[in-house]
Coordinates of C-alpha atoms and ligand atoms in Angstrom, one line a residue:
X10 CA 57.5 113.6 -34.3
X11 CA 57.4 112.5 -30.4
X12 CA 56.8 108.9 -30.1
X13 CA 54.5 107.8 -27.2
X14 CA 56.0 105.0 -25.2
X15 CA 54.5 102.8 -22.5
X16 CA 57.2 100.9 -20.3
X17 CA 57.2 98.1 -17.9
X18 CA 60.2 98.3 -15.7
X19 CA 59.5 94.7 -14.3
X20 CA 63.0 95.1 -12.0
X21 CA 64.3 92.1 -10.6
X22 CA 60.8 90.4 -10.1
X23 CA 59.6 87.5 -12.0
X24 CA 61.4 83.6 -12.8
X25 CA 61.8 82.8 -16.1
X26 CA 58.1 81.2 -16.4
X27 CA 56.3 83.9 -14.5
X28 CA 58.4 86.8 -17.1
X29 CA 57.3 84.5 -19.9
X30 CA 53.5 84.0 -19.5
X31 CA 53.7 88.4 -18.9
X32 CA 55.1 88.9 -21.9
X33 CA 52.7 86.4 -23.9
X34 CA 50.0 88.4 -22.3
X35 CA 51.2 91.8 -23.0
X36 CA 51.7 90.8 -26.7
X37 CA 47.9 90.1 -27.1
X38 CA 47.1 93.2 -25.7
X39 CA 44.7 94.7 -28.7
X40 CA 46.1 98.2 -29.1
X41 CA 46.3 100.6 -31.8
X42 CA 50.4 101.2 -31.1
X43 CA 52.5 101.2 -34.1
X44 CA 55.4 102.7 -34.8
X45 CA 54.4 106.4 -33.4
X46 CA 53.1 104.7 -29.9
X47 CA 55.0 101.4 -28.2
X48 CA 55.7 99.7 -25.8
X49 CA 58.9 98.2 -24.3
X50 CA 59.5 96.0 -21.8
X51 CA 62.2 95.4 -19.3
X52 CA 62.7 92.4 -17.8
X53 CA 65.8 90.7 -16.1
X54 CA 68.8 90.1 -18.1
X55 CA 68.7 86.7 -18.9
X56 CA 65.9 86.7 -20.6
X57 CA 66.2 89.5 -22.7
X58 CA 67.7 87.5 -25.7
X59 CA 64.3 84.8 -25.8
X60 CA 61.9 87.8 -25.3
X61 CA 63.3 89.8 -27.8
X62 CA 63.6 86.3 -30.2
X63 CA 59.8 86.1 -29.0
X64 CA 58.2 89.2 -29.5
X65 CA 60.8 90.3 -33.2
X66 CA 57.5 90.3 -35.2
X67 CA 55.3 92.8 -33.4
X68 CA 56.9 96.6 -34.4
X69 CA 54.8 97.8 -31.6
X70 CA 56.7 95.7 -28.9
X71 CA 60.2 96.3 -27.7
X72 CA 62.4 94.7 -25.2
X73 CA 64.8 97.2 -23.5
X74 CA 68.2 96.2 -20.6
X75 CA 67.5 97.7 -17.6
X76 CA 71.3 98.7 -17.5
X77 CA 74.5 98.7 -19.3
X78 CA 78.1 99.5 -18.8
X79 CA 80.0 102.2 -21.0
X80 CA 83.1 100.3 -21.7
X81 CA 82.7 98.2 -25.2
X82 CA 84.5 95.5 -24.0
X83 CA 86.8 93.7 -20.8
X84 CA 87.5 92.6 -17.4
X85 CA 84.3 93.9 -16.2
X86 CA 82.7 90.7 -14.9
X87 CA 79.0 91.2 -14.5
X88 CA 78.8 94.1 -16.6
X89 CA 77.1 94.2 -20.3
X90 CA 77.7 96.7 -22.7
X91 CA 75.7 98.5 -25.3
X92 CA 78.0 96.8 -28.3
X93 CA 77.0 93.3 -26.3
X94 CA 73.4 94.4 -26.0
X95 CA 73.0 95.7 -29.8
X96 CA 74.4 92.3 -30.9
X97 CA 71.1 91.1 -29.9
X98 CA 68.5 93.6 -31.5
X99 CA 68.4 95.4 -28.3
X100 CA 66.9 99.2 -29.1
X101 CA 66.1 100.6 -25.4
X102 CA 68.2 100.9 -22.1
X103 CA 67.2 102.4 -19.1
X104 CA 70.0 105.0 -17.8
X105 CA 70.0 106.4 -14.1
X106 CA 66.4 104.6 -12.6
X107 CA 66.8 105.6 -9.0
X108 CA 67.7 102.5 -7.8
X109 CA 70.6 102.7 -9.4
X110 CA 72.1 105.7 -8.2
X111 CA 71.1 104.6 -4.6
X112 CA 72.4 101.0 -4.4
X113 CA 74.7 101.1 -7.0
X114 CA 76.1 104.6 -6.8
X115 CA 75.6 105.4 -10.2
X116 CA 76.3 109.5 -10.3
X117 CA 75.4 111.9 -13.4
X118 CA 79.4 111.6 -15.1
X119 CA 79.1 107.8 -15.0
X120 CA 75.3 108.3 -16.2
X121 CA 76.5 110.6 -19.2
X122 CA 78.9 107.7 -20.0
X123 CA 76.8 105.0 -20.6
X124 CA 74.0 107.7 -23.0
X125 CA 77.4 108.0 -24.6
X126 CA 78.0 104.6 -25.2
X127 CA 74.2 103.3 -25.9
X128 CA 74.0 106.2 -28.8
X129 CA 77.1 105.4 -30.5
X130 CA 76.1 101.6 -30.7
X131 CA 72.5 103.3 -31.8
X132 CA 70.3 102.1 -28.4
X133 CA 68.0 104.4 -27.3
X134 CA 68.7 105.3 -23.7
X135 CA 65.9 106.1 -21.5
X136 CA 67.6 108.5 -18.9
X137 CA 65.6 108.8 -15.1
X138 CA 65.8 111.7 -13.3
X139 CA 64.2 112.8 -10.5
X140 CA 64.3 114.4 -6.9
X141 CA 64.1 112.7 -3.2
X142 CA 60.6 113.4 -1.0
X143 CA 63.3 116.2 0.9
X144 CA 64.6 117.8 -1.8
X145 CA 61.1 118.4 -2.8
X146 CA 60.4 119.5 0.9
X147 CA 63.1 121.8 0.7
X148 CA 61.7 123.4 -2.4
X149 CA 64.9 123.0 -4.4
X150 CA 63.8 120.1 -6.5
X151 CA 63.6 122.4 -9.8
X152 CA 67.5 123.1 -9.4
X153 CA 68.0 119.3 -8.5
X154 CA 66.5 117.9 -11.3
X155 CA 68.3 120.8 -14.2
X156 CA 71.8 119.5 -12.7
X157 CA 70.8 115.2 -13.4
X158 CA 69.5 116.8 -16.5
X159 CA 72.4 119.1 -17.5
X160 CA 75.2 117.0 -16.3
X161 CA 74.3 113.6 -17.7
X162 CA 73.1 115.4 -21.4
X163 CA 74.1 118.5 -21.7
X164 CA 77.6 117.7 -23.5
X165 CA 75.5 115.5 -26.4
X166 CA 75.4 117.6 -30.0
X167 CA 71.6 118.3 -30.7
X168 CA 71.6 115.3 -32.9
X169 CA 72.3 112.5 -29.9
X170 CA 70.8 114.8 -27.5
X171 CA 67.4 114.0 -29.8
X172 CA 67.3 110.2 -30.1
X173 CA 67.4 110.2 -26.0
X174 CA 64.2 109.6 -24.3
X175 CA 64.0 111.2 -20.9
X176 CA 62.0 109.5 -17.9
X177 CA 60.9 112.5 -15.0
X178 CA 60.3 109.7 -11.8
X179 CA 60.1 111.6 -8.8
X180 CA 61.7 108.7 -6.1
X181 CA 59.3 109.7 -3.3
X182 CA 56.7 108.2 -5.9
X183 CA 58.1 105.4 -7.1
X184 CA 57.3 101.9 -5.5
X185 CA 55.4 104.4 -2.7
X186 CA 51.5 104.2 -4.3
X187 CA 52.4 108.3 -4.2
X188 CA 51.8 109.6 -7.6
X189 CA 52.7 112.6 -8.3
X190 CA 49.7 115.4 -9.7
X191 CA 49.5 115.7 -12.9
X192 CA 49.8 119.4 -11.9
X193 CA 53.4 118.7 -10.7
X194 CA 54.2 116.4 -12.8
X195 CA 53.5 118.6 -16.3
X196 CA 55.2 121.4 -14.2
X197 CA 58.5 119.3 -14.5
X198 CA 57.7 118.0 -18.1
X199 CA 57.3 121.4 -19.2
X200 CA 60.6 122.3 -17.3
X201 CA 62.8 120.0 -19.2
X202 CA 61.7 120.2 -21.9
X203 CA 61.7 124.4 -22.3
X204 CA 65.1 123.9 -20.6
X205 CA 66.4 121.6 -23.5
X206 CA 64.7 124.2 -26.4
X207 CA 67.4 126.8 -24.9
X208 CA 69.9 125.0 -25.8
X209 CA 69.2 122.9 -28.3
X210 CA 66.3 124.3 -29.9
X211 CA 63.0 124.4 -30.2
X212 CA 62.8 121.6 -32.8
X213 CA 64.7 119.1 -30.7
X214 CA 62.6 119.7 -27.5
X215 CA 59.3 119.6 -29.2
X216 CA 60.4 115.9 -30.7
X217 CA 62.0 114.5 -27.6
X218 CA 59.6 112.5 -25.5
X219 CA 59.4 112.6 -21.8
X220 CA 58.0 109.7 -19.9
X221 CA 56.4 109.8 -16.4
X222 CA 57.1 107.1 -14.0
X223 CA 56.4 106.6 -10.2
X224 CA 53.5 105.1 -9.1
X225 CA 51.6 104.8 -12.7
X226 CA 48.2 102.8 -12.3
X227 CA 45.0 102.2 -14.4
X228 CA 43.3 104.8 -12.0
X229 CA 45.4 108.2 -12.6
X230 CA 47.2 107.0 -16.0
X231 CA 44.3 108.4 -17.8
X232 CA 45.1 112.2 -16.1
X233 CA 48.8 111.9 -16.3
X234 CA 49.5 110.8 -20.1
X235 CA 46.8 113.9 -21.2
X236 CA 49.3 116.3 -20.0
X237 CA 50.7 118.6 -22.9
X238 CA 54.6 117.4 -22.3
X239 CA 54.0 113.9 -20.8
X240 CA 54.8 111.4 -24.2
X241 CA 53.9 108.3 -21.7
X242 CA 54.8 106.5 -18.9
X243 CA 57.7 103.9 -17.4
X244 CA 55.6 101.7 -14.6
X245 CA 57.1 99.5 -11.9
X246 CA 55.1 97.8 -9.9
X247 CA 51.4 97.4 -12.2
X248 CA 53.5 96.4 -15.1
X249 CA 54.1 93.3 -13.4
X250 CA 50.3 92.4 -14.1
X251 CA 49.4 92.0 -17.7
X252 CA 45.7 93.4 -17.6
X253 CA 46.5 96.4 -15.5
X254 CA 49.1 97.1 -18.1
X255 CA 46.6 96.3 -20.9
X256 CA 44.2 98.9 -19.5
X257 CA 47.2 101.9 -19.0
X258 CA 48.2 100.9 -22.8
X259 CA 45.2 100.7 -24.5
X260 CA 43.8 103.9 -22.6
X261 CA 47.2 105.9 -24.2
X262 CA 46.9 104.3 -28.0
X263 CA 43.5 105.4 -28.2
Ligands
PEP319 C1 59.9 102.5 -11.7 O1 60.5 101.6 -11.2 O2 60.5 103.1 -12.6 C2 58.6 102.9 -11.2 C3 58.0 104.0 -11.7 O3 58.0 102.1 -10.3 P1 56.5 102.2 -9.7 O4 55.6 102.3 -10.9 O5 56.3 100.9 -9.0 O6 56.4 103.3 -8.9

């Protein structure tokens, strides 16, 4: 069954106080999520060990990494890694946010690494993809997106391919206040998702869940997360405010 999943990719905003008192607030969000709709949470790094400690006894609340490295273990000062990250109860990592593959250069082989790594330590990656405002111009954005999709999954057996969760953020939405439709955005659900049922079956598309992201706000949530192939959202900037957050989520676990 396709899980619904509400995210809050809070970046690198917030001091430890600020990230606190948010995540206090989300947890008294009154919801119906349970284990078939949740949310997680990313914050920064260093606090992903307290929130995670904070927030252990409410199934519907997870805290994800915002990255990981693919190596297990090493000289790789800065890095963290998914054996590092599962040592803590970690579940979710994001896996190719646009950010990364700007400033950090992150391209879809290194991308397929870490999904790699996360699954065999059991994490659920949720893998980004999406195209740039020219790309979209250009009209080539369907291709664009297959070959993130294809490159960084395609090489997973139908049974890791499954426990992925796939994020479609178009970047000349996200941070912008440009949302996509929700025209344009099932068009690119429905894409992935048929594109994943050729080759791995109908079975395994129909149970993956694809998350929206770019721009999500209490205003066009609603219209977006009632789309046939969107399973929920990943939200950037009006995660950062508990009640905004509180309206998208409660308006989904309805
Ligand atoms: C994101 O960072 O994944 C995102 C979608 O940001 P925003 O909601 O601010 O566009």
């Amino acid at each position: 069954m396709r899980k619904k999943i509400i995210a809050g990719n809070w970046k690198m905003n917030l001091d430890y106080s600020e990230s606190k008192s948010l995540i206090q607030n989300i947890a008294k969000i009154e919801s119906d999520f349970n284990a078939n709709a949740e949310i997680v949470i990313f914050p920064s790094m260093p606090y992903l060990s307290v929130f995670h400690e904070l927030t252990k006894d409410i199934d519907w609340i997870n805290i994800g990494s915002q990255n990981c490295y693919f190596e297990k273990s090493g000289a790789f000062t800065g890095e963290t890694s998914p054996v590092q990250l599962k040592s803590l109860g970690i579940k979710y990592c994001l896996v190719g946010h646009s950010e990364r593959r700007d400033y950090f250069s992150e391209d879809n082989v290194v991308l397929a690494k870490k999904i790699k790594a996360l699954l065999e330590e059991g994490i659920t990656p949720i893998f980004c993809c999406g195209e740039q405002l020219q790309v979209r111009e250009a009209n080539v954005y369907k291709e664009f997106i297959m070959k993130q999709v294809e490159e960084s999954l395609f090489d997973l057996s139908v049974q890791d391919i499954a426990r992925v969760v796939i994020a479609y953020e178009p970047v000349w939405a996200i941070g912008t206040g440009k949302t996509a439709t929700a025209q344009q955005a099932q068009e690119i659900h429905q894409l992935i998702r048929n594109r994943i049922a050729k080759d791995f079956g109908d079975k395994t598309a129909n149970e993956m869940s694809i998350l929206y992201g770019g721009s999500m706000k209490a205003e066009n949530a609603r219209e977006l997360l009632a789309q046939k192939d969107i399973d929920g959202g990943l939200i950037g900037g009006a995660s950062l405010n508990a009640d905004t957050f509180a309206q998208i989520s409660i308006s989904y676990s309805e």
